[in-house]
mmCIF file of C-alpha atoms in Angstrom:
data_model
loop_
_atom_site.group_PDB
_atom_site.id
_atom_site.type_symbol
_atom_site.label_atom_id
_atom_site.label_comp_id
_atom_site.label_asym_id
_atom_site.label_seq_id
_atom_site.Cartn_x
_atom_site.Cartn_y
_atom_site.Cartn_z
ATOM 1 C CA UNK A 1 -0.037 0.086 -0.102
ATOM 2 C CA UNK A 2 2.583 2.224 0.548
ATOM 3 C CA UNK A 3 4.666 1.711 -2.869
ATOM 4 C CA UNK A 4 0.872 2.185 -4.642
ATOM 5 C CA UNK A 5 0.532 5.495 -2.118
ATOM 6 C CA UNK A 6 -2.788 4.663 -0.989
ATOM 7 C CA UNK A 7 -4.677 6.017 1.659
ATOM 8 C CA UNK A 8 -5.380 3.631 4.675
ATOM 9 C CA UNK A 9 -7.158 3.678 7.805
ATOM 10 C CA UNK A 10 -4.701 3.287 11.305
ATOM 11 C CA UNK A 11 -7.182 1.840 14.137
ATOM 12 C CA UNK A 12 -5.645 2.210 17.593
ATOM 13 C CA UNK A 13 -5.793 0.341 20.470
ATOM 14 C CA UNK A 14 -7.453 3.265 22.345
ATOM 15 C CA UNK A 15 -10.277 3.382 19.845
ATOM 16 C CA UNK A 16 -8.650 6.344 17.615
ATOM 17 C CA UNK A 17 -8.039 6.769 13.809
ATOM 18 C CA UNK A 18 -5.633 7.811 11.958
ATOM 19 C CA UNK A 19 -6.146 8.196 8.217
ATOM 20 C CA UNK A 20 -3.611 9.226 5.764
ATOM 21 C CA UNK A 21 -0.749 7.606 3.471
ATOM 22 C CA UNK A 22 2.039 5.760 4.729
ATOM 23 C CA UNK A 23 5.225 7.905 4.403
ATOM 24 C CA UNK A 24 7.516 5.702 5.880
ATOM 25 C CA UNK A 25 8.319 2.823 8.827
ATOM 26 C CA UNK A 26 10.943 1.050 10.781
ATOM 27 C CA UNK A 27 10.869 -1.906 13.598
ATOM 28 C CA UNK A 28 9.118 -0.098 16.280
ATOM 29 C CA UNK A 29 6.974 3.305 14.135
ATOM 30 C CA UNK A 30 4.835 4.158 11.265
ATOM 31 C CA UNK A 31 5.000 7.478 9.724
ATOM 32 C CA UNK A 32 1.623 8.428 8.409
ATOM 33 C CA UNK A 33 0.978 11.792 6.123
ATOM 34 C CA UNK A 34 -1.921 13.286 7.062
ATOM 35 C CA UNK A 35 -3.359 16.086 5.302
ATOM 36 C CA UNK A 36 0.339 17.696 4.836
ATOM 37 C CA UNK A 37 1.342 17.024 8.415
ATOM 38 C CA UNK A 38 3.456 13.815 9.602
ATOM 39 C CA UNK A 39 2.425 11.806 12.291
ATOM 40 C CA UNK A 40 4.238 9.052 14.217
ATOM 41 C CA UNK A 41 2.491 6.377 15.643
ATOM 42 C CA UNK A 42 4.012 3.245 17.649
ATOM 43 C CA UNK A 43 3.302 -0.210 16.346
ATOM 44 C CA UNK A 44 2.569 -1.705 19.443
ATOM 45 C CA UNK A 45 -0.772 1.028 19.675
ATOM 46 C CA UNK A 46 -1.766 -0.170 16.413
ATOM 47 C CA UNK A 47 -5.044 -2.399 16.334
ATOM 48 C CA UNK A 48 -5.925 -2.663 12.794
ATOM 49 C CA UNK A 49 -4.416 -1.465 9.056
ATOM 50 C CA UNK A 50 -7.494 -0.787 6.640
ATOM 51 C CA UNK A 51 -7.431 0.429 3.093
ATOM 52 C CA UNK A 52 -10.050 3.108 2.714
ATOM 53 C CA UNK A 53 -11.206 1.703 -1.056
ATOM 54 C CA UNK A 54 -11.886 -1.704 -0.835
ATOM 55 C CA UNK A 55 -9.134 -3.995 -2.278
ATOM 56 C CA UNK A 56 -8.610 -7.696 -2.621
ATOM 57 C CA UNK A 57 -5.198 -8.702 -0.591
ATOM 58 C CA UNK A 58 -5.195 -12.127 -1.894
ATOM 59 C CA UNK A 59 -5.745 -12.844 -5.238
ATOM 60 C CA UNK A 60 -5.543 -16.728 -6.743
ATOM 61 C CA UNK A 61 -5.072 -17.066 -10.476
ATOM 62 C CA UNK A 62 -6.150 -20.033 -12.387
ATOM 63 C CA UNK A 63 -3.734 -22.993 -11.905
ATOM 64 C CA UNK A 64 -2.288 -21.747 -8.779
ATOM 65 C CA UNK A 65 -4.593 -23.199 -6.167
ATOM 66 C CA UNK A 66 -2.197 -23.324 -3.253
ATOM 67 C CA UNK A 67 -5.048 -24.893 -1.024
ATOM 68 C CA UNK A 68 -4.449 -27.699 1.891
ATOM 69 C CA UNK A 69 -5.506 -31.450 0.689
ATOM 70 C CA UNK A 70 -8.459 -32.328 2.941
ATOM 71 C CA UNK A 71 -7.957 -35.625 4.604
#
């Protein structure tokens, strides 16, 4: 999502929502560009990250079925 510069919503553990584009990240933090200002969010405070626009995260191609065989 960062490479495509898509807008995301980050839901924090305290219920707060941050909406913006991922500007950068490291092992412990994420920097979000929100309306021209940057916000640093600690990863341990993040509950969920979701794209604003509906998007399929997993795309299966025909002939590339990697499902687990049934016993």
